[in-house]
Coordinates of C-alpha atoms in Angstrom, one line a residue:
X200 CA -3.2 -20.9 13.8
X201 CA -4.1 -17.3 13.3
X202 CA -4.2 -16.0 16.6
X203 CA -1.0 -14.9 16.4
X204 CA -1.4 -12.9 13.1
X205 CA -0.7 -9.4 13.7
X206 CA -3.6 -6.6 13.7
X207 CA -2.4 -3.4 12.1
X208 CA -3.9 0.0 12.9
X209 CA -2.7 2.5 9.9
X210 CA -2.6 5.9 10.6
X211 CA -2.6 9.5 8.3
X212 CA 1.3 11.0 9.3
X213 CA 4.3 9.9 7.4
X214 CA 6.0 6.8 7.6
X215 CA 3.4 5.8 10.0
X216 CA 1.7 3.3 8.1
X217 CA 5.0 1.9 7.2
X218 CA 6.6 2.2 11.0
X219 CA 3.1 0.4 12.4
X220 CA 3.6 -2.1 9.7
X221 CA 6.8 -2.6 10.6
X222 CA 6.1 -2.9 14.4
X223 CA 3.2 -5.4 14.0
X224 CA 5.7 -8.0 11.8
X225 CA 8.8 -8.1 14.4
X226 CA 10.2 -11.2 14.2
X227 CA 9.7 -12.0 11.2
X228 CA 12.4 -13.5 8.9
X229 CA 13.7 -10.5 6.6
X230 CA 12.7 -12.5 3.5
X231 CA 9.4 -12.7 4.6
X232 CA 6.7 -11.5 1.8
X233 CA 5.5 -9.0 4.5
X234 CA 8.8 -7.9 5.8
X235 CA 9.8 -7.0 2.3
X236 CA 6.4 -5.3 1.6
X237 CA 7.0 -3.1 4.7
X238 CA 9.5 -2.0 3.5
X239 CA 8.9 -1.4 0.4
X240 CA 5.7 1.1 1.9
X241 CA 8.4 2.7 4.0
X242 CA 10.6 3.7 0.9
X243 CA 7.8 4.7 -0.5
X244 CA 6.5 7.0 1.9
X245 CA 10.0 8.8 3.0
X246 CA 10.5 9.5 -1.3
X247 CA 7.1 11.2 -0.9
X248 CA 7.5 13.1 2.5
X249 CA 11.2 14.1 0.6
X250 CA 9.3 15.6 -2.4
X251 CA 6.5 17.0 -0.6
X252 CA 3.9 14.8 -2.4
X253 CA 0.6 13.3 -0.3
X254 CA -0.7 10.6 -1.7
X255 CA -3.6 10.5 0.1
X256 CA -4.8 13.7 -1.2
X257 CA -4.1 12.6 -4.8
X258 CA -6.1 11.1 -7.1
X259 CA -7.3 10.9 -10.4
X260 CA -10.3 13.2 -11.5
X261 CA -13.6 11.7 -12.9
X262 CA -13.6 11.9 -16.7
X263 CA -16.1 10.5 -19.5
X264 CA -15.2 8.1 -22.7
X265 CA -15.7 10.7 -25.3
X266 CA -13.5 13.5 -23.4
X267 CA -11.0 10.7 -21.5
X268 CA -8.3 13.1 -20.7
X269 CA -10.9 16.0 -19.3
X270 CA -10.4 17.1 -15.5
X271 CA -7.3 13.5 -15.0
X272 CA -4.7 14.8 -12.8
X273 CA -1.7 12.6 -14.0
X274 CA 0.4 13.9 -10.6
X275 CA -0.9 10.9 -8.6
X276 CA 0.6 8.1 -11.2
X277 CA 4.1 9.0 -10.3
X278 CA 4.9 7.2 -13.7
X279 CA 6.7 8.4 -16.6
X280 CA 4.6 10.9 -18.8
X281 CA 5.2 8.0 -21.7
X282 CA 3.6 5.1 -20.1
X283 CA 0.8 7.7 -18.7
X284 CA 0.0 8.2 -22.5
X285 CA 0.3 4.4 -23.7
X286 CA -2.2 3.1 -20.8
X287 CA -4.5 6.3 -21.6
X288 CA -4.9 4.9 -24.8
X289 CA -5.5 1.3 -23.9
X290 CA -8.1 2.8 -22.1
X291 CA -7.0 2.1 -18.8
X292 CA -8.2 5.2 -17.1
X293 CA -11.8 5.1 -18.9
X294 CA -14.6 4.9 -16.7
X295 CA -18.3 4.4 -17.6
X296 CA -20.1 7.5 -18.5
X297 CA -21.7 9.5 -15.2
X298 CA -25.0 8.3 -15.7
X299 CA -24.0 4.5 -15.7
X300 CA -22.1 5.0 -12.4
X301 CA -25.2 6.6 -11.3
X302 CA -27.2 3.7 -12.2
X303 CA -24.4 1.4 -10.1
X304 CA -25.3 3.6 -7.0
X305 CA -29.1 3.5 -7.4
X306 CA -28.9 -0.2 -7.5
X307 CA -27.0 -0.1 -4.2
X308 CA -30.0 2.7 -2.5
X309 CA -32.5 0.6 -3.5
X310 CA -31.4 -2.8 -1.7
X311 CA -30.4 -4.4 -4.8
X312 CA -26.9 -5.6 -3.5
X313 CA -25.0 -8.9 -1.4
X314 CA -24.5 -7.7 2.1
X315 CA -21.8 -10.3 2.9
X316 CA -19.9 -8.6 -0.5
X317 CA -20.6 -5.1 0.9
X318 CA -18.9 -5.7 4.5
X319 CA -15.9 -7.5 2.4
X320 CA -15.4 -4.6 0.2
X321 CA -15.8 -2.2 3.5
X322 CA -13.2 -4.1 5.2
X323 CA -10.6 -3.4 2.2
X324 CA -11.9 0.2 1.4
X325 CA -11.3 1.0 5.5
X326 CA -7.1 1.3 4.5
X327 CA -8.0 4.1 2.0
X328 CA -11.0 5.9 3.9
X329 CA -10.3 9.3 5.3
X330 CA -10.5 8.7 9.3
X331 CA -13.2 11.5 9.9
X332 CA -15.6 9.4 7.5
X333 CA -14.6 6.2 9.3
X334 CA -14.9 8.6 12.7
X335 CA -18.2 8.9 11.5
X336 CA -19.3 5.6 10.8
X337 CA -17.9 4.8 14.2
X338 CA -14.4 3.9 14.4
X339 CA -11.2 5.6 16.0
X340 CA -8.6 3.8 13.7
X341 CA -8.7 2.0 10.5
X342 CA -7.5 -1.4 11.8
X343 CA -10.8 -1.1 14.6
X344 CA -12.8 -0.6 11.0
X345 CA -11.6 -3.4 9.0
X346 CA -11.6 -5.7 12.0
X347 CA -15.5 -4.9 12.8
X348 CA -16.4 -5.3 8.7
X349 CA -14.2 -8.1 8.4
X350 CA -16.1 -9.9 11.2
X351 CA -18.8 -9.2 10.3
X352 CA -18.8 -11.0 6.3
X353 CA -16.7 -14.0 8.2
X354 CA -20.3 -14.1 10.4
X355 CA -22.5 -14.0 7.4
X356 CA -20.3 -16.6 5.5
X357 CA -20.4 -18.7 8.6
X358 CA -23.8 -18.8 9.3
X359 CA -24.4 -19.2 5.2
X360 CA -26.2 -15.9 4.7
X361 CA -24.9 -15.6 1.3
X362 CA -26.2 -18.7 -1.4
X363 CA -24.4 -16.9 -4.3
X364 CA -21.5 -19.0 -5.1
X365 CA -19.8 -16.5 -7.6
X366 CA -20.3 -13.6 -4.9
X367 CA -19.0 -16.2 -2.3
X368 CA -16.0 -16.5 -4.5
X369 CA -15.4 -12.5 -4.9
X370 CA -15.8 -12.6 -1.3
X371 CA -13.4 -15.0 -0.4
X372 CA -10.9 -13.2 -2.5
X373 CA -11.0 -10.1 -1.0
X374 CA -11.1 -11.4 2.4
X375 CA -7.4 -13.5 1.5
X376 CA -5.6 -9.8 0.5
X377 CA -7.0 -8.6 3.9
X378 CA -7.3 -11.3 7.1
X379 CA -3.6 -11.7 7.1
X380 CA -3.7 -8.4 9.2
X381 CA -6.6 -9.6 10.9
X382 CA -6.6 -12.4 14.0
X383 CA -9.1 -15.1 13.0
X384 CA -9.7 -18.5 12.9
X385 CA -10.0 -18.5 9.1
X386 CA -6.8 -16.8 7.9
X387 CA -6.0 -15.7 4.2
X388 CA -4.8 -19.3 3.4
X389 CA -8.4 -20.2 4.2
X390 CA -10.2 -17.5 1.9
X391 CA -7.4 -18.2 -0.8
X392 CA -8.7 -22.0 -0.8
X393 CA -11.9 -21.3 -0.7
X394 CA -11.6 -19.1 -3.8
X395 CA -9.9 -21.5 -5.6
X396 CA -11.9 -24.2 -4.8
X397 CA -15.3 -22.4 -5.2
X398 CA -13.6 -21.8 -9.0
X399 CA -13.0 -25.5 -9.5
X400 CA -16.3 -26.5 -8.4
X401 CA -18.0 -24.0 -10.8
X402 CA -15.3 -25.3 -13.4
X403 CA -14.4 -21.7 -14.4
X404 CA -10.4 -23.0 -14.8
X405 CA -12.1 -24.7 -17.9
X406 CA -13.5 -21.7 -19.2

């Protein structure tokens, strides 16, 4: 069913994620959900090329809860200055303190982690890595690196590595926003019902 799914490779110059995108989803009725989110990342990427702005090399700036507005850079929201302030102080930009994130790392160094979780959440952090990192963990394009992490937590679900069902459920979700650009037997619809039915059977819709 998923053979014919297209594989996308995403690349660093303008408009090229949108054009490869684009490429990879001929066919396609205009209507379609990806056809319209193509296009969508092409408008979005010629009004950034037309004002000079690089989103990659945007972001926001770590801050701490009792200083929440030290070192942000507000440049990358591309929102109005108003709704920057409101969600600043809904605390939508507050991160844990240093130390905490610290601790959130340490677990990670010291084995404490799901490996099947890890290779889902590598497979969707691979669109937003900077290609010498993914260069260095081996890969020459970021659709070679989400294909190779992607297969690899499809492999440890398959072979029922992973006994957690909540972290079976994260990692089924993850795995739906992502194997639609990937070939595979199991396609997002199959991750998406496997979420929701890992959810049912833990009866968290009652919740």
């Amino acid at each position: 069913m998923c053979n014919n799914q297209p594989s996308v490779a995403f690349g660093t110059s303008p408009l090229s994620d949108a054009q490869n995108l684009r490429n990879s989803l001929e066919g396609l009725n205009e209507d379609h959900f990806a056809s319209i989110l193509a296009h969508a990342v092409e408008q979005t990427e010629k009004a950034s090329s037309a004002s000079g702005c690089n989103n990659h090399d945007k972001g926001p700036k770590m801050f701490d809860q009792d200083n929440r507005t030290a070192g942000l850079d507000f440049d990358f929201l591309q929102i109005n200055p108003d709704d920057a302030k409101y969600l600043l102080g809904k605390g939508a930009f507050t991160l844990p303190p240093q130390n905490c994130l610290l601790e959130f790392m340490k677990a990670y160094q010291g084995g404490d982690y799901s490996i099947f979780l890890v290779q889902t959440i590598l497979a969707a952090a691979s669109l937003h890595a900077s290609l010498p990192i993914l260069s260095a963990c081996g890969f020459q394009q970021r659709a070679e690196a989400q294909a190779a992490f992607c297969s690899r937590a499809i492999l440890l679900y398959d072979f029922q590595y992973e006994k957690n069902e909540i972290t079976l459920l994260y990692g089924s979700t993850i795995l739906a926003s992502i194997t639609f650009f990937q070939p595979a037997n199991k396609d997002w619809q199959y991750w998406l019902y496997n979420a929701v039915r890992l959810m049912a059977k833990m009866g968290l819709q009652k919740r």
